[in-house]
Tab-separated table of N, CA and C in Angstrom:
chain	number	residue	atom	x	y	z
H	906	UNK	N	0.841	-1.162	0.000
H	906	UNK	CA	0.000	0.000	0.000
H	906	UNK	C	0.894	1.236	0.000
H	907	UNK	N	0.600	2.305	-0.424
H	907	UNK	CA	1.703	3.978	-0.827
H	907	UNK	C	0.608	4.649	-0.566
H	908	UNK	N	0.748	5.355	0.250
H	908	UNK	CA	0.136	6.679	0.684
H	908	UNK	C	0.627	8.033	-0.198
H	909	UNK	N	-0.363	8.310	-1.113
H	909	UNK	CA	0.051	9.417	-2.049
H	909	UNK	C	-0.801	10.834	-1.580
H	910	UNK	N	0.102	11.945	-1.230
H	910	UNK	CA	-0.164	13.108	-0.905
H	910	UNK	C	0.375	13.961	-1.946
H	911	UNK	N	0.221	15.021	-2.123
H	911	UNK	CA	0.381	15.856	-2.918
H	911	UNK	C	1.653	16.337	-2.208
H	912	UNK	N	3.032	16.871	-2.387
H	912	UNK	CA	4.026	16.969	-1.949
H	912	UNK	C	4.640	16.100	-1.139
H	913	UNK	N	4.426	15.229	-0.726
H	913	UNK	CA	4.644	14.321	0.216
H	913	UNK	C	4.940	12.973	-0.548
H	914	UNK	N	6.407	12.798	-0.437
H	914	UNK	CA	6.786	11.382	-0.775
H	914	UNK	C	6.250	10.076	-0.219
H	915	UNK	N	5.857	9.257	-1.793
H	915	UNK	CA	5.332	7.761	-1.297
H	915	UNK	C	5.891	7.339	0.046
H	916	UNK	N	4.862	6.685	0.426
H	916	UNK	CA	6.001	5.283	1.882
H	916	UNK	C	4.836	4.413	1.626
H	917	UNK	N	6.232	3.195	1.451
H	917	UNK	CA	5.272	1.862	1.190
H	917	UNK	C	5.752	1.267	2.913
H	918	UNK	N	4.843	0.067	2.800
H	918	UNK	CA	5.224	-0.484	4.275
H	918	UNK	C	6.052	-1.138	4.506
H	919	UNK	N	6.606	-1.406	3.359
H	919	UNK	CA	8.219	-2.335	3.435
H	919	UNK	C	9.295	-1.347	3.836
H	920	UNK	N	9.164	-0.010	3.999
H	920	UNK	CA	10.038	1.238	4.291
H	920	UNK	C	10.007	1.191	5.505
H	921	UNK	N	8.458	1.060	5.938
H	921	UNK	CA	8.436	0.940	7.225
H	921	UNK	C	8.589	-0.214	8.220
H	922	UNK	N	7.977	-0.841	7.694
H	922	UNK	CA	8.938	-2.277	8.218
H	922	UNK	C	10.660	-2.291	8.712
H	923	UNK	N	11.344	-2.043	8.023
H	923	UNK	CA	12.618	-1.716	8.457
H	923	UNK	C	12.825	-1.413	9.187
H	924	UNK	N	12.176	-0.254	9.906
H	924	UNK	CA	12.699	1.144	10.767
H	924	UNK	C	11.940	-0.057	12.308
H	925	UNK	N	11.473	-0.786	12.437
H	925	UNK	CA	10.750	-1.348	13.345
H	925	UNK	C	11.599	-2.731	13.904
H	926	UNK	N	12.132	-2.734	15.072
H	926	UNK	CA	13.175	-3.545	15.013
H	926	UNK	C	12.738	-5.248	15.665
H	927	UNK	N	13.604	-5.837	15.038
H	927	UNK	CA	13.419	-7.736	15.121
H	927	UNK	C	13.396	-7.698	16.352
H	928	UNK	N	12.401	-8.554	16.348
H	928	UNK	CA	12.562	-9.382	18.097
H	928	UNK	C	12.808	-10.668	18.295
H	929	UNK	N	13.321	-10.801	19.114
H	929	UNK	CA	13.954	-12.145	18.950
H	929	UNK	C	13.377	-13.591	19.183
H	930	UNK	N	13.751	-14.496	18.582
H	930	UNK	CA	12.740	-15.591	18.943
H	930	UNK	C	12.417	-15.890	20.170
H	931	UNK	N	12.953	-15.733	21.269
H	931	UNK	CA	12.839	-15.949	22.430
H	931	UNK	C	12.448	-14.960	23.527
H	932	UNK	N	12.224	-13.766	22.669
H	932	UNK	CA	11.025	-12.752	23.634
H	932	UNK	C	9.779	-13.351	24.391
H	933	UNK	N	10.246	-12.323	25.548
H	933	UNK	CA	8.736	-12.982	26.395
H	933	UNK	C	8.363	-11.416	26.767
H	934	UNK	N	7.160	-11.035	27.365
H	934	UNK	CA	6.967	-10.201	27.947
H	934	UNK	C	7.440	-9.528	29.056
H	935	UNK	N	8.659	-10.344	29.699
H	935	UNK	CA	9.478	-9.751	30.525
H	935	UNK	C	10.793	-9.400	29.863
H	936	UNK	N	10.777	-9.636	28.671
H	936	UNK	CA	12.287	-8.724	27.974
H	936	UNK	C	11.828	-7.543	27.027
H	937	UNK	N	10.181	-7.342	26.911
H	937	UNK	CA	9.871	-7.325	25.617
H	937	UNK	C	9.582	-5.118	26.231
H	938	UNK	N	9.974	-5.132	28.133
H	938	UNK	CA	9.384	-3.788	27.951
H	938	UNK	C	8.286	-3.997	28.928
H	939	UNK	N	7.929	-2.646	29.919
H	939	UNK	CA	6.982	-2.615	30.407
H	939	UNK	C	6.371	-0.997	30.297
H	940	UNK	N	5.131	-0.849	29.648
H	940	UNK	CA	4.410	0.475	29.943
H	940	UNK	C	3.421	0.756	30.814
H	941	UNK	N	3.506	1.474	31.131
H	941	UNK	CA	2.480	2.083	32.325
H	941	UNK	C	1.473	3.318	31.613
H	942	UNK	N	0.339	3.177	31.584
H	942	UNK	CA	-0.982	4.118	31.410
H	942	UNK	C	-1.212	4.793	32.273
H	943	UNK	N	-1.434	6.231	32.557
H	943	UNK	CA	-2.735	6.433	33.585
H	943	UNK	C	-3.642	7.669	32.455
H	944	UNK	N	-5.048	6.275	32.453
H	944	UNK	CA	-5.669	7.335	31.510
H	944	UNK	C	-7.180	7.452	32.233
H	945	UNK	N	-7.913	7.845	31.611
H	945	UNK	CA	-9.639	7.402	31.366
H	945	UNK	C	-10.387	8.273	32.527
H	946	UNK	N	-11.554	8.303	32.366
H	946	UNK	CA	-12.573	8.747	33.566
H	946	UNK	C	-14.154	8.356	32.936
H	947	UNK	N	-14.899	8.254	33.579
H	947	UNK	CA	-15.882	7.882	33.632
H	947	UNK	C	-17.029	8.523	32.605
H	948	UNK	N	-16.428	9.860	32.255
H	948	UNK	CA	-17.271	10.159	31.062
H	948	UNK	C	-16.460	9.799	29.381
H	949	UNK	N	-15.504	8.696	29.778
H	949	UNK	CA	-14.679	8.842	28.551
H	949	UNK	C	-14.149	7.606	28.974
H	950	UNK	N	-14.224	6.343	29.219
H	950	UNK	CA	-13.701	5.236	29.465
H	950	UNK	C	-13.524	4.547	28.245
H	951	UNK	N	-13.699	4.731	26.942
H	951	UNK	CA	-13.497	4.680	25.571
H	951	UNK	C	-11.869	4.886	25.454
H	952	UNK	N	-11.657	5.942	26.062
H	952	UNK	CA	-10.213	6.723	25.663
H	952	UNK	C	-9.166	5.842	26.348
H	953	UNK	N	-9.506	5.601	27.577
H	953	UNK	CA	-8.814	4.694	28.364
H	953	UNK	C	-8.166	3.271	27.509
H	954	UNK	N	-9.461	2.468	26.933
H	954	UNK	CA	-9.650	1.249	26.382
H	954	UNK	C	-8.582	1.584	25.304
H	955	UNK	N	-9.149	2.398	24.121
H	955	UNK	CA	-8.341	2.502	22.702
H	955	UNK	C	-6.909	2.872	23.111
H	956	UNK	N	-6.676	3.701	24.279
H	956	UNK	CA	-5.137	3.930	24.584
H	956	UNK	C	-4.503	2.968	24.767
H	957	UNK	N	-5.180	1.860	25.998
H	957	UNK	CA	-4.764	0.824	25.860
H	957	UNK	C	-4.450	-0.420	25.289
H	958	UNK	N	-5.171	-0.371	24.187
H	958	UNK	CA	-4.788	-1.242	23.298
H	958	UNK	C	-3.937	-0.938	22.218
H	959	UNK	N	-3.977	0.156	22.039
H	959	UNK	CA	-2.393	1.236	21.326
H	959	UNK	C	-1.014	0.223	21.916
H	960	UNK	N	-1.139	0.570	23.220
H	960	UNK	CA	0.074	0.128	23.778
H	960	UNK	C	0.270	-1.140	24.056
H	961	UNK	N	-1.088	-2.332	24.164
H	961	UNK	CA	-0.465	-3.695	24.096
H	961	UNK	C	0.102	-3.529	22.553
H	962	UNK	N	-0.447	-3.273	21.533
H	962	UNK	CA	0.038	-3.823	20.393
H	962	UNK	C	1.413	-2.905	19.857
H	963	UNK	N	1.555	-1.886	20.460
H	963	UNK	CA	2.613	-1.240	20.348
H	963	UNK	C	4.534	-2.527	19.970
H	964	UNK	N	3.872	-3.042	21.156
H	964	UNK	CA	4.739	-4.596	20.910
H	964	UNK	C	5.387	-4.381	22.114
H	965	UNK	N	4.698	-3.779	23.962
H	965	UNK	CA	5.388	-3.212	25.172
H	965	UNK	C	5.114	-4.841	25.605
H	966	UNK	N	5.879	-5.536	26.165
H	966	UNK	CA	6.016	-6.839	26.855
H	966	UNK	C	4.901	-6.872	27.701
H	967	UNK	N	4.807	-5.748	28.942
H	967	UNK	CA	3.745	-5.761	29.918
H	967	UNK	C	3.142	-4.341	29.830
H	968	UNK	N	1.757	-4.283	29.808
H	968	UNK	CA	1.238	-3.308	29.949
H	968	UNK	C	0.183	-3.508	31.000
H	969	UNK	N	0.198	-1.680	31.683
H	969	UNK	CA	-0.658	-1.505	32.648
H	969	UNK	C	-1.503	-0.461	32.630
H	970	UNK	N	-2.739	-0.311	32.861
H	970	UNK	CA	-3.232	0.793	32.782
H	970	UNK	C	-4.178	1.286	34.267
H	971	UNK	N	-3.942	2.641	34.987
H	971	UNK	CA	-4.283	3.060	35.541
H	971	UNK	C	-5.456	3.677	35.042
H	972	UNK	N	-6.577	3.837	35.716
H	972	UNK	CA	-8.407	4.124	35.141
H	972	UNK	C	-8.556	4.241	36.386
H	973	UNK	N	-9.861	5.266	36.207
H	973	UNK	CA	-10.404	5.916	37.709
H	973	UNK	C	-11.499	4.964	38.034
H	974	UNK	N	-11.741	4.284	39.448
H	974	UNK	CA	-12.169	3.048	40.068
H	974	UNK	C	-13.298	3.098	39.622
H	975	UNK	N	-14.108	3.645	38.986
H	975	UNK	CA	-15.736	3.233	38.102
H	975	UNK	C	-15.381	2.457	36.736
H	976	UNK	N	-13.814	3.239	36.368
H	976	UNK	CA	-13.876	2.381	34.664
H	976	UNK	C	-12.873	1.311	34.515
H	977	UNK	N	-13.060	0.209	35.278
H	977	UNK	CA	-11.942	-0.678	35.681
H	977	UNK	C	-12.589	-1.791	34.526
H	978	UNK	N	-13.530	-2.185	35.182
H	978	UNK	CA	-14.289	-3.267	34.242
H	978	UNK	C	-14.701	-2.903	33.415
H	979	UNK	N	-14.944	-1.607	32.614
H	979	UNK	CA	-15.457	-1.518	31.233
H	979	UNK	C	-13.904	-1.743	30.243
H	980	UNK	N	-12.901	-1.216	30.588
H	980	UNK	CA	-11.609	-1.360	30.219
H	980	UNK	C	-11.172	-2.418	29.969
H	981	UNK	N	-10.859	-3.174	31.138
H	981	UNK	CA	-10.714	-4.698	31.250
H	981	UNK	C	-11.716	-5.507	30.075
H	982	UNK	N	-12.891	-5.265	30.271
H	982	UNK	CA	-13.746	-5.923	28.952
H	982	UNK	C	-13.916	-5.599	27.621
H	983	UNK	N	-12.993	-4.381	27.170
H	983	UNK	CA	-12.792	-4.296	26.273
H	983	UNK	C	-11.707	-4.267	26.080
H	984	UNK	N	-10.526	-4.585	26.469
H	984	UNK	CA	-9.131	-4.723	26.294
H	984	UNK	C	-8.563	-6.143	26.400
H	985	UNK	N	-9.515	-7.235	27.432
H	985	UNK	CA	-9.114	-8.335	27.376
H	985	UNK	C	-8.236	-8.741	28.945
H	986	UNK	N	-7.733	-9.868	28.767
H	986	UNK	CA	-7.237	-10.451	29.936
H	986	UNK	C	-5.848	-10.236	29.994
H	987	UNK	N	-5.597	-9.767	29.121
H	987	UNK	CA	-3.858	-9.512	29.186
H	987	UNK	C	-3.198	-8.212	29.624
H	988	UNK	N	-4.135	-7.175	29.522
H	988	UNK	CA	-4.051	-6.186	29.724
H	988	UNK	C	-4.594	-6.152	31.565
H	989	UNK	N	-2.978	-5.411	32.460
H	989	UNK	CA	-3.625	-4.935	33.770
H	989	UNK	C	-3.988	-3.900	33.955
H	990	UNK	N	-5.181	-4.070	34.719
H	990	UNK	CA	-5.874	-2.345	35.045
H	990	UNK	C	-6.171	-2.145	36.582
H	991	UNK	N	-5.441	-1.013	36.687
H	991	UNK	CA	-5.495	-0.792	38.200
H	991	UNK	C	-6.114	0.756	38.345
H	992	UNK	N	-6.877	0.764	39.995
H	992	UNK	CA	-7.602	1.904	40.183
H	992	UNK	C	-6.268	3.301	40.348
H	993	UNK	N	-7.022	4.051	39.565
H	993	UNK	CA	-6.172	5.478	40.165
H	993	UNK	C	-5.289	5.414	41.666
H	994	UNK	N	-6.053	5.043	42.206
H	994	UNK	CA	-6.090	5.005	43.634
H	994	UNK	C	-4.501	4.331	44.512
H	995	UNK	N	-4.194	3.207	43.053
H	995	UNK	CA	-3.131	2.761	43.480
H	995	UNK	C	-2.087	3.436	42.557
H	996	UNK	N	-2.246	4.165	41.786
H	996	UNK	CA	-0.765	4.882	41.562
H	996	UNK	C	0.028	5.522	42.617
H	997	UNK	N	1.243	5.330	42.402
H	997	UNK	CA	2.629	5.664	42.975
H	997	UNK	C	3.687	6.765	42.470
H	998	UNK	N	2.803	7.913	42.113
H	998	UNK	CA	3.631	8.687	41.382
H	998	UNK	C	5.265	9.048	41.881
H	999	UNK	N	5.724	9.014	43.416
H	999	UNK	CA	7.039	8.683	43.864
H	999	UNK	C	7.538	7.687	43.146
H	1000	UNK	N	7.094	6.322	43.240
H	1000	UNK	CA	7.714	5.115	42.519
H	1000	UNK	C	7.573	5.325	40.901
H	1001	UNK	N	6.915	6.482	40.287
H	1001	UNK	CA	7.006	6.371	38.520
H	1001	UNK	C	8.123	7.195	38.231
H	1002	UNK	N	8.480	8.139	39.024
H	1002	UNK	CA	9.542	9.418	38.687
H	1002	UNK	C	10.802	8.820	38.640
């Protein structure tokens, strides 16, 4: 596929492919990277979800997402079992800095 813009040079996905680096056969989710979220609120627990699934597939080994304690389970059920979601409540902003 080439994305054609008017001034803007083609990029096919084999260009991009390159720039995206090998992982090795023996990646697990504990070599692969860990991200941390703190997103979402209760009038927007959508934003939370799609962020979070940005970042499992990003290719982060472990991902976590912080959500304010009403949008735990809408998150979780739309993100799946692999994805952790923890209440606001337990962030550690000392321990993220």
């Amino acid at each position: 596929m080439t994305c054609r813009m008017s001034g803007i040079p083609s990029v096919k996905r084999s260009d991009l492919v390159r720039l995206l680096p090998r992982v090795p056969k023996d990646a697990n989710k504990y070599t692969r990277g860990q991200l941390t979220l703190v997103a979402g609120c209760d009038e927007y627990p959508g934003a939370a979800a799609l962020a979070s699934r940005a970042a499992q597939e990003s290719g982060a080994g472990y991902v976590q997402t912080y959500v304010q304690d009403s949008v735990q389970n809408v998150v979780r059920v739309m993100c799946g079992p692999s994805l952790v979601v923890r209440p606001w409540s337990a962030w550690d902003v000392q321990k993220a800095t």
